[in-house]
Coordinates of C-alpha atoms and ligand atoms in Angstrom, one line a residue:
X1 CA -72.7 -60.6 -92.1
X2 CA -76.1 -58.8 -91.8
X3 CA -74.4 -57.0 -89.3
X4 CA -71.8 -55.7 -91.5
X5 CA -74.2 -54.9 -94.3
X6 CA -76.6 -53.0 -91.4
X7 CA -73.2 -51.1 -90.1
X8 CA -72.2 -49.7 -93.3
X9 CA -75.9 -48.2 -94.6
X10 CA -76.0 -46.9 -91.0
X11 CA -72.8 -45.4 -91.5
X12 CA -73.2 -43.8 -95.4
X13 CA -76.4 -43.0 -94.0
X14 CA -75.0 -40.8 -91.4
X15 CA -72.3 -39.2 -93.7
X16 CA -75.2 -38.3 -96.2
X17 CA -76.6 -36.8 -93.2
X18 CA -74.0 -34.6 -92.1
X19 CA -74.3 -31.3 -93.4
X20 CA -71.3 -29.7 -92.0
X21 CA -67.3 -30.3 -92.4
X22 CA -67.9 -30.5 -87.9
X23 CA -70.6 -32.8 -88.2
X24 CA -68.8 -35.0 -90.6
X25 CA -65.9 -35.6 -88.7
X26 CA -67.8 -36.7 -85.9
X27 CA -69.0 -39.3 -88.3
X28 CA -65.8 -40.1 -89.2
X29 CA -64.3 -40.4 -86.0
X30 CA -67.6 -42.8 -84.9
X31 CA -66.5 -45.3 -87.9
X32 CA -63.0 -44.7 -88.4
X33 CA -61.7 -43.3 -85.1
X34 CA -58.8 -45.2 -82.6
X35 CA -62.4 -46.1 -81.0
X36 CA -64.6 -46.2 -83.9
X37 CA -66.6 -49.3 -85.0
X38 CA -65.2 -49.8 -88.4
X39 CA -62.0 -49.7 -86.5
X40 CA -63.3 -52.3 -84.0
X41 CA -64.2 -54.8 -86.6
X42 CA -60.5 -54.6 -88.2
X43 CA -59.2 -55.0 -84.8
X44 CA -61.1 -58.5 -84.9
X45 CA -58.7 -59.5 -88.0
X46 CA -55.9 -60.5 -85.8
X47 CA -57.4 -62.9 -83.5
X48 CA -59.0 -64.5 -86.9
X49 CA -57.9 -68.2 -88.1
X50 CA -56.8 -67.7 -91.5
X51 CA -59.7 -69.3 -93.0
X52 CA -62.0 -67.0 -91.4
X53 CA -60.0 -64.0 -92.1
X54 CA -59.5 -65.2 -96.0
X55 CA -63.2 -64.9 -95.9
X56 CA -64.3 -61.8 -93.7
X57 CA -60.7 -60.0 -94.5
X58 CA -61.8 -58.8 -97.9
X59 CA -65.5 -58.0 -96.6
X60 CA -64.3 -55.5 -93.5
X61 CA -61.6 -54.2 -95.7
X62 CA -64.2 -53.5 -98.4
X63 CA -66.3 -51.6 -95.1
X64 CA -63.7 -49.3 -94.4
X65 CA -63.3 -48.5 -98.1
X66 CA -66.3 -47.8 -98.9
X67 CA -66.9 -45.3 -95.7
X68 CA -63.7 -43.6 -96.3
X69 CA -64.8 -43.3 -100.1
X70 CA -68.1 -41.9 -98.8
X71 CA -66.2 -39.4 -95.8
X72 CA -64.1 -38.2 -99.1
X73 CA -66.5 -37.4 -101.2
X74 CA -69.0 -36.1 -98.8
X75 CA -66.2 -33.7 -97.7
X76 CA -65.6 -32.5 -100.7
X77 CA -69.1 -31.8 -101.8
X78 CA -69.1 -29.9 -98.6
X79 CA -66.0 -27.7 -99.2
X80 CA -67.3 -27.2 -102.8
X81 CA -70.7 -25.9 -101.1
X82 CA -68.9 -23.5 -99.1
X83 CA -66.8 -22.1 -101.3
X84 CA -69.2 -20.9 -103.6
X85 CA -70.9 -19.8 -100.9
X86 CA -68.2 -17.6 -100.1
X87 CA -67.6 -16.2 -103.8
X88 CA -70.8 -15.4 -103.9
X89 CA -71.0 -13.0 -100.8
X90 CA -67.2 -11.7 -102.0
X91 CA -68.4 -10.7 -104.6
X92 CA -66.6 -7.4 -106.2
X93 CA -68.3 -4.9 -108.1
X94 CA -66.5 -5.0 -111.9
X95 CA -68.8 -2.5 -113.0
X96 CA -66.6 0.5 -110.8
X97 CA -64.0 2.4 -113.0
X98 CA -60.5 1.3 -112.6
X99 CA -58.2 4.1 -111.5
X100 CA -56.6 5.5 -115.4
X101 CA -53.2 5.4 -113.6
X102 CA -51.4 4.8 -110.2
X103 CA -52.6 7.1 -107.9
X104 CA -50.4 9.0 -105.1
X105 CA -47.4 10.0 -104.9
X106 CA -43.9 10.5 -102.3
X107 CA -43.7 13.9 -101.4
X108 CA -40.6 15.7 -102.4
X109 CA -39.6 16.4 -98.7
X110 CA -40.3 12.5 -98.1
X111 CA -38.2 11.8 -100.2
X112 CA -34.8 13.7 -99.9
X113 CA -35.5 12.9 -96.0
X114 CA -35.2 9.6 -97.4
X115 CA -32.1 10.4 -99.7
X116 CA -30.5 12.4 -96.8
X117 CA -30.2 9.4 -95.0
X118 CA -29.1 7.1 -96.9
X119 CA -26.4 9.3 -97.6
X120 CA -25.7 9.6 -94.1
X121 CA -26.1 6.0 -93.6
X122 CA -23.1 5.7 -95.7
X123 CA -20.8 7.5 -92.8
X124 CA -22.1 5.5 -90.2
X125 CA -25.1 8.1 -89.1
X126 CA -28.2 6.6 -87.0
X127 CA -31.4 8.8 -87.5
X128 CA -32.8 10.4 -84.4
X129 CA -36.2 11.9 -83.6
X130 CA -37.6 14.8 -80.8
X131 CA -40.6 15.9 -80.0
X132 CA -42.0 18.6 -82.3
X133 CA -43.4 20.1 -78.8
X134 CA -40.5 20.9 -76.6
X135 CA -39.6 23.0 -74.2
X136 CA -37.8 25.7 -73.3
X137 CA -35.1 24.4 -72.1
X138 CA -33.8 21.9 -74.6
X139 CA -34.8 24.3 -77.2
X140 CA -32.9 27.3 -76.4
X141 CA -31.3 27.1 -72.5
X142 CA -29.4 23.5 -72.7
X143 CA -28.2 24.9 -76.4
X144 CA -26.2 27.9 -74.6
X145 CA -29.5 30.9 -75.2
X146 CA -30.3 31.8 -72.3
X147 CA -34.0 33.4 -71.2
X148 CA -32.1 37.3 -71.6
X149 CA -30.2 36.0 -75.4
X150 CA -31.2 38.4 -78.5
X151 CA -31.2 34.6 -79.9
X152 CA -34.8 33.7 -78.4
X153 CA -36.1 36.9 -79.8
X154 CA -35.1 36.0 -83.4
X155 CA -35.9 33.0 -83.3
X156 CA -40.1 34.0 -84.2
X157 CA -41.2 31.3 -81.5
X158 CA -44.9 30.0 -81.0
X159 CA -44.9 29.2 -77.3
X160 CA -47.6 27.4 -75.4
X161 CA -49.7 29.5 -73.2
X162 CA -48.1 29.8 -69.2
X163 CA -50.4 27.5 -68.0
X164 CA -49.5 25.1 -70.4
X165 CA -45.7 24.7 -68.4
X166 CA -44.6 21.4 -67.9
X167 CA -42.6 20.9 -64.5
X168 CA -41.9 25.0 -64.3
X169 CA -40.7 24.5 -68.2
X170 CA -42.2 26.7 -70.7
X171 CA -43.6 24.6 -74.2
X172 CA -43.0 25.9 -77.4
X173 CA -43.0 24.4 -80.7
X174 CA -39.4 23.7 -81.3
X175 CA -38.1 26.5 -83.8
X176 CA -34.9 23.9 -84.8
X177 CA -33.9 20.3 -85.0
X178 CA -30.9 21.2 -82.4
X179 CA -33.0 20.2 -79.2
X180 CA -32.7 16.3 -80.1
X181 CA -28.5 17.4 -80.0
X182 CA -29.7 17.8 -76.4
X183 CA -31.7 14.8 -76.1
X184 CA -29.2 12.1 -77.9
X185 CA -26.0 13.6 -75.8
X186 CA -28.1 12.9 -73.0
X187 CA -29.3 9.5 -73.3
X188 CA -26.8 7.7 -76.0
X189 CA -23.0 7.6 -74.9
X190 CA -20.1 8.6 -77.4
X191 CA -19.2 7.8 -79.7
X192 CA -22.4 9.4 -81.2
X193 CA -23.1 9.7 -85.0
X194 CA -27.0 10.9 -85.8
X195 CA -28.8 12.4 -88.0
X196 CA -32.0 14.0 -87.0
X197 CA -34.5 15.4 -89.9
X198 CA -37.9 16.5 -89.0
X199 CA -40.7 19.4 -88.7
X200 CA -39.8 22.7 -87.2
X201 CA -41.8 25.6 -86.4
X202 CA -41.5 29.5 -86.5
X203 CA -43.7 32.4 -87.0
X204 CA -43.0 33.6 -90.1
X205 CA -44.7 33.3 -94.1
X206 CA -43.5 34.3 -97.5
X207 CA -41.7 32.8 -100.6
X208 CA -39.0 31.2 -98.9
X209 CA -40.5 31.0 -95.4
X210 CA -43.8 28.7 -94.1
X211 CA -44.5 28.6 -90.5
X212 CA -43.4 24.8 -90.4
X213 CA -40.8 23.6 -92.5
X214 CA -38.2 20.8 -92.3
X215 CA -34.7 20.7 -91.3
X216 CA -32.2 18.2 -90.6
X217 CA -29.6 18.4 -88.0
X218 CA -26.7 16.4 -87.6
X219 CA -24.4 15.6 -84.8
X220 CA -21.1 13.8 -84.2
X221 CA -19.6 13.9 -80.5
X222 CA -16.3 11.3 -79.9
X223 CA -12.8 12.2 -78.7
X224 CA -10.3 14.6 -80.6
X225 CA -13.3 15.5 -83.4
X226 CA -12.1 18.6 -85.2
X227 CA -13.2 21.6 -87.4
X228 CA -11.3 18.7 -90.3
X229 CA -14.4 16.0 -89.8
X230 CA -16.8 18.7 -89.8
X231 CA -15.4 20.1 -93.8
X232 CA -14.9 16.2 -94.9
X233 CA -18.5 15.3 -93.4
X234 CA -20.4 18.2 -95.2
X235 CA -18.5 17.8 -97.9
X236 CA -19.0 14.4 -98.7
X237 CA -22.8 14.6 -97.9
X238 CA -23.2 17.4 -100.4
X239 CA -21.6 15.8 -103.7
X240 CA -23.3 12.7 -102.1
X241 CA -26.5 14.4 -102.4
X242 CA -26.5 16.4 -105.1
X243 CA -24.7 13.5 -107.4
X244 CA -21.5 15.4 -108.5
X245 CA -18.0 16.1 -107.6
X246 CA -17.7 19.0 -108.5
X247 CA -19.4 20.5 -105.3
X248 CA -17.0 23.2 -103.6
X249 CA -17.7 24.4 -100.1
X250 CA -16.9 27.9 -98.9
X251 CA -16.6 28.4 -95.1
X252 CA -17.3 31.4 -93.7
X253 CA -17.2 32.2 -89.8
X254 CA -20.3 32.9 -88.6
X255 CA -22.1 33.3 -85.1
X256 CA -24.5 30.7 -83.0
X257 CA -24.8 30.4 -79.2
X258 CA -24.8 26.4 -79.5
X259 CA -21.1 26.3 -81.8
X260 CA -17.9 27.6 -81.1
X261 CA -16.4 28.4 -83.6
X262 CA -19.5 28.8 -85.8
X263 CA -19.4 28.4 -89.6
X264 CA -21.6 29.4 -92.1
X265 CA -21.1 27.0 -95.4
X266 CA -21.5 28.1 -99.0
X267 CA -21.8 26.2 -101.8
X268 CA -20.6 27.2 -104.9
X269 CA -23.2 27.3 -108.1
X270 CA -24.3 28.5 -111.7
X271 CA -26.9 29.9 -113.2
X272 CA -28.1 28.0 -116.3
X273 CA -31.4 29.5 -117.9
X274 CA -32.2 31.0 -115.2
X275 CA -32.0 27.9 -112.4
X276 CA -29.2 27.5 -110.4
X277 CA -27.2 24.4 -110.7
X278 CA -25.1 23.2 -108.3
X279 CA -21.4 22.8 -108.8
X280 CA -18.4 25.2 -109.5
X281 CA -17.6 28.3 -107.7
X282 CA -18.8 30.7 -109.9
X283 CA -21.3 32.0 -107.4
X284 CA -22.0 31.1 -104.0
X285 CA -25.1 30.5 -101.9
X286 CA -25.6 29.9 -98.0
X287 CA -26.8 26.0 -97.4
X288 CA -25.9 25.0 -93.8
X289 CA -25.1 26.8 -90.5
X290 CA -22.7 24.5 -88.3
X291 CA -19.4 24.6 -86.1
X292 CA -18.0 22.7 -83.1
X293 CA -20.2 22.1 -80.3
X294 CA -19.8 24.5 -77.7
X295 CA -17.9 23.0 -74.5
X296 CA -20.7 24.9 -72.3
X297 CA -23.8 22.5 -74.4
X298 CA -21.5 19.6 -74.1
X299 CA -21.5 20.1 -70.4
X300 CA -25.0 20.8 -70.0
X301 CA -25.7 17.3 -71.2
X302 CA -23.1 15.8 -68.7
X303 CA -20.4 15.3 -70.6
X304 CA -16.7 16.4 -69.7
X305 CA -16.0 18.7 -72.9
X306 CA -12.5 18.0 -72.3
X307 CA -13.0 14.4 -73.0
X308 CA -15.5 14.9 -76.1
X309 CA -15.5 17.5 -78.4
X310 CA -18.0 17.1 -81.4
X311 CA -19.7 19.5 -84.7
X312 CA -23.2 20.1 -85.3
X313 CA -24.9 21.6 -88.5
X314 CA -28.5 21.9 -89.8
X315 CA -30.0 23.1 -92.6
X316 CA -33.4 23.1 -94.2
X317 CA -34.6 19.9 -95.8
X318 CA -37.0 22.0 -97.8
X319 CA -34.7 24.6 -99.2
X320 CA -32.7 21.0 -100.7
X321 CA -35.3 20.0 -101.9
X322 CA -35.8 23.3 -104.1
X323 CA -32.1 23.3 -105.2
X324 CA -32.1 19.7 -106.4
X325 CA -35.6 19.4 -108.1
X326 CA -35.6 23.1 -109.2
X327 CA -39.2 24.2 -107.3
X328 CA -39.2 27.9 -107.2
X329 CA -42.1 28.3 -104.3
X330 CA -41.8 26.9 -100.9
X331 CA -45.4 27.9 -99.5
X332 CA -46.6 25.2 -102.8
X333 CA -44.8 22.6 -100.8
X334 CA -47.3 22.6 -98.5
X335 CA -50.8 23.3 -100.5
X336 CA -51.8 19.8 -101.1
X337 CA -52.5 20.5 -104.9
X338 CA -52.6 17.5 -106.5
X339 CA -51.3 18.6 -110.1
X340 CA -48.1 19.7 -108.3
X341 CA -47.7 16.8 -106.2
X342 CA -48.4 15.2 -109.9
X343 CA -45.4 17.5 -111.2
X344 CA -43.1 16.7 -108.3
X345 CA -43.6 13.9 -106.5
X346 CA -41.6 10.6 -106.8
X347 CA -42.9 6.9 -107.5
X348 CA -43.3 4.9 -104.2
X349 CA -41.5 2.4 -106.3
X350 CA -38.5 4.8 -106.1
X351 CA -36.5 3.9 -103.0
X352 CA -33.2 6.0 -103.2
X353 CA -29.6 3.7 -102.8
X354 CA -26.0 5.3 -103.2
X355 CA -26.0 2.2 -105.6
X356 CA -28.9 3.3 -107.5
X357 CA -28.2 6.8 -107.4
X358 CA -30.2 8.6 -104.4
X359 CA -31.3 11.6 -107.3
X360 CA -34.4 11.1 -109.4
Ligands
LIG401 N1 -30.1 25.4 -85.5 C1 -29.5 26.3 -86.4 C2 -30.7 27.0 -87.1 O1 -31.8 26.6 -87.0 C3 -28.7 25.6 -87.4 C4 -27.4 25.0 -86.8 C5 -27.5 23.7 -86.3 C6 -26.3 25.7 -86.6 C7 -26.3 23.1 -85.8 C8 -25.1 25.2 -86.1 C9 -25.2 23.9 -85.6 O2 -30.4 28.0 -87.8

């Protein structure tokens, strides 16, 4: 048994040895292994006469015991070693000042994008995106405005310089949401339900204007769609949005090159100290432009507009934002000041649901 005794102080030897979690199971595997030799020497039980193995049984067994004892421990110790030496170079500085409160804040425009479609989730709307550089022709040619149309002119357009043109098309900054009307009809079949908010551009700064701002358009294209869907849909968005039923629409007939007929929507509000609060029909203010699409934009996305008629509207996501939350100044929207994005802005913690109320 010399043997056995010189085997298992080789063996602890070895494991004392082995100064890394690697280099310890190669110890183990030498000893313990399918191969190993402590393995080898239980293998011998078998072939033992039971006298033999009544004597050496309890001896081998007491090998393998102690070297799995020793592989144990030894691995411990190793991962205790290690992980100290790991808090110790993850160490975090406890002398910095913790922040006094949460900081950052959702943006006001962030977050009625986020209430606008959720309410429009509710009808069945998918959200859509464009590029914020278009071209001409989605922009104002596929939407019925022609290069000669007054439209263009009004618009206050910053185009790209000539030799900026992409395949013959002039670039612009797109000066509405209505070119992604263009690109949905032209890559989704009808039945088509979208939403589409997003950044728009035109040259133009006061009180009520920036030279980007946000609107959302929305679009709905199926058979026998009528100027009915269109009063329902706005209708139902609006007291969805602005949490009351008591919002009253006025329609008004209006002009646009992409809708035919065109409408202009009021809605009805009061004045209460001085803000305006949404509800009633005491006075009225303009909030959307919208209509039927025009059968000439339907075919220019190659559609038959005697199979599909459809509505659009849009109307800007910033202006909603004022009316709901009561901010007097768009151009503040868009200053970055931190004690008015204190003022205003929401909690990333609040997510609006119809079920939880989409207001503040
Ligand atoms: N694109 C129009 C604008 O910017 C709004 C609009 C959208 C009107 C869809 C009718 C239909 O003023």
């Amino acid at each position: 048994m010399t043997d056995l005794a010189k085997l298992e102080s080789e063996t602890l030897a070895a494991i004392a040895a082995a100064d890394t979690l690697d280099a310890l199971e190669t110890v183990r595997i030498a000893a313990l292994g399918k191969q190993g030799s402590v393995s080898a020497l239980l293998k011998t039980l078998g072939a033992m006469s039971p006298e033999e193995r009544q004597q050496k049984g309890p001896l081998i067994n007491g090998l393998r015991e102690s070297v799995s004892g020793a592989i144990a421990s030894r691995k411990a110790g190793l991962e205790s070693a290690l992980l100290n030496e790991r808090l110790a170079a993850e160490r975090i500085d406890m002398s910095l000042p913790a922040p006094e409160a949460p900081q950052g804040s959702v943006h006001p425009v962030s977050q009625v994008m986020d209430e606008l479609a959720e309410v429009f989730a509710d009808m069945g709307f998918a959200v859509a995106t464009g590029p914020e550089i278009e071209d001409d022709w989605h922009n104002f040619t596929a939407l019925n405005i022609p290069e000669t149309h007054p439209a263009r002119a009004m618009h206050d357009t910053f185009y790209f310089p000539d030799q900026m043109a992409v395949d013959g098309k002039k670039m612009l900054l797109r000066t509405h949401t209505s070119p992604v009307q263009i690109r949905t009809m032209m890559t989704q079949a009808p039945p088509i339900r979208i939403i589409a908010p997003g950044r728009v551009y035109r040259s133009d700064s006061d009180a009520t204007h920036t030279p980007m701002f946000h609107q959302i358009e929305g679009l709905v294209i199926d058979r026998g769609i009528h100027l009915g869907h269109l009063k329902w849909t706005l209708e139902t968005f609006l007291k969805g949005f602005f949490e009351r039923d008591d919002v009253v629409l006025r329609l008004r007939p209006s002009y646009f090159p992409f809708t035919e007929p065109s409408v202009e929507v009021d809605v009805g509000y009061s004045e209460v100290d001085g803000k305006r609060v949404i509800g009633g029909s005491e006075k009225w203010m303009e909030v959307l432009g919208s209509g039927m699409v025009h059968p000439r934009v339907i075919a220019n996305c190659g559609l038959d507009p005697d199979i599909y008629q459809g509505f659009a509207f849009g109307t800007g996501v910033d202006r909603l934002a004022m009316l709901k939350y009561g901010m007097d100044d768009l151009r503040a929207f868009f200053d970055g000041d931190l004690r008015w994005l204190r003022h205003y802005g929401f909690s990333a913690l609040d997510v609006p649901t119809l079920s939880g109320g989409v207001g503040a």
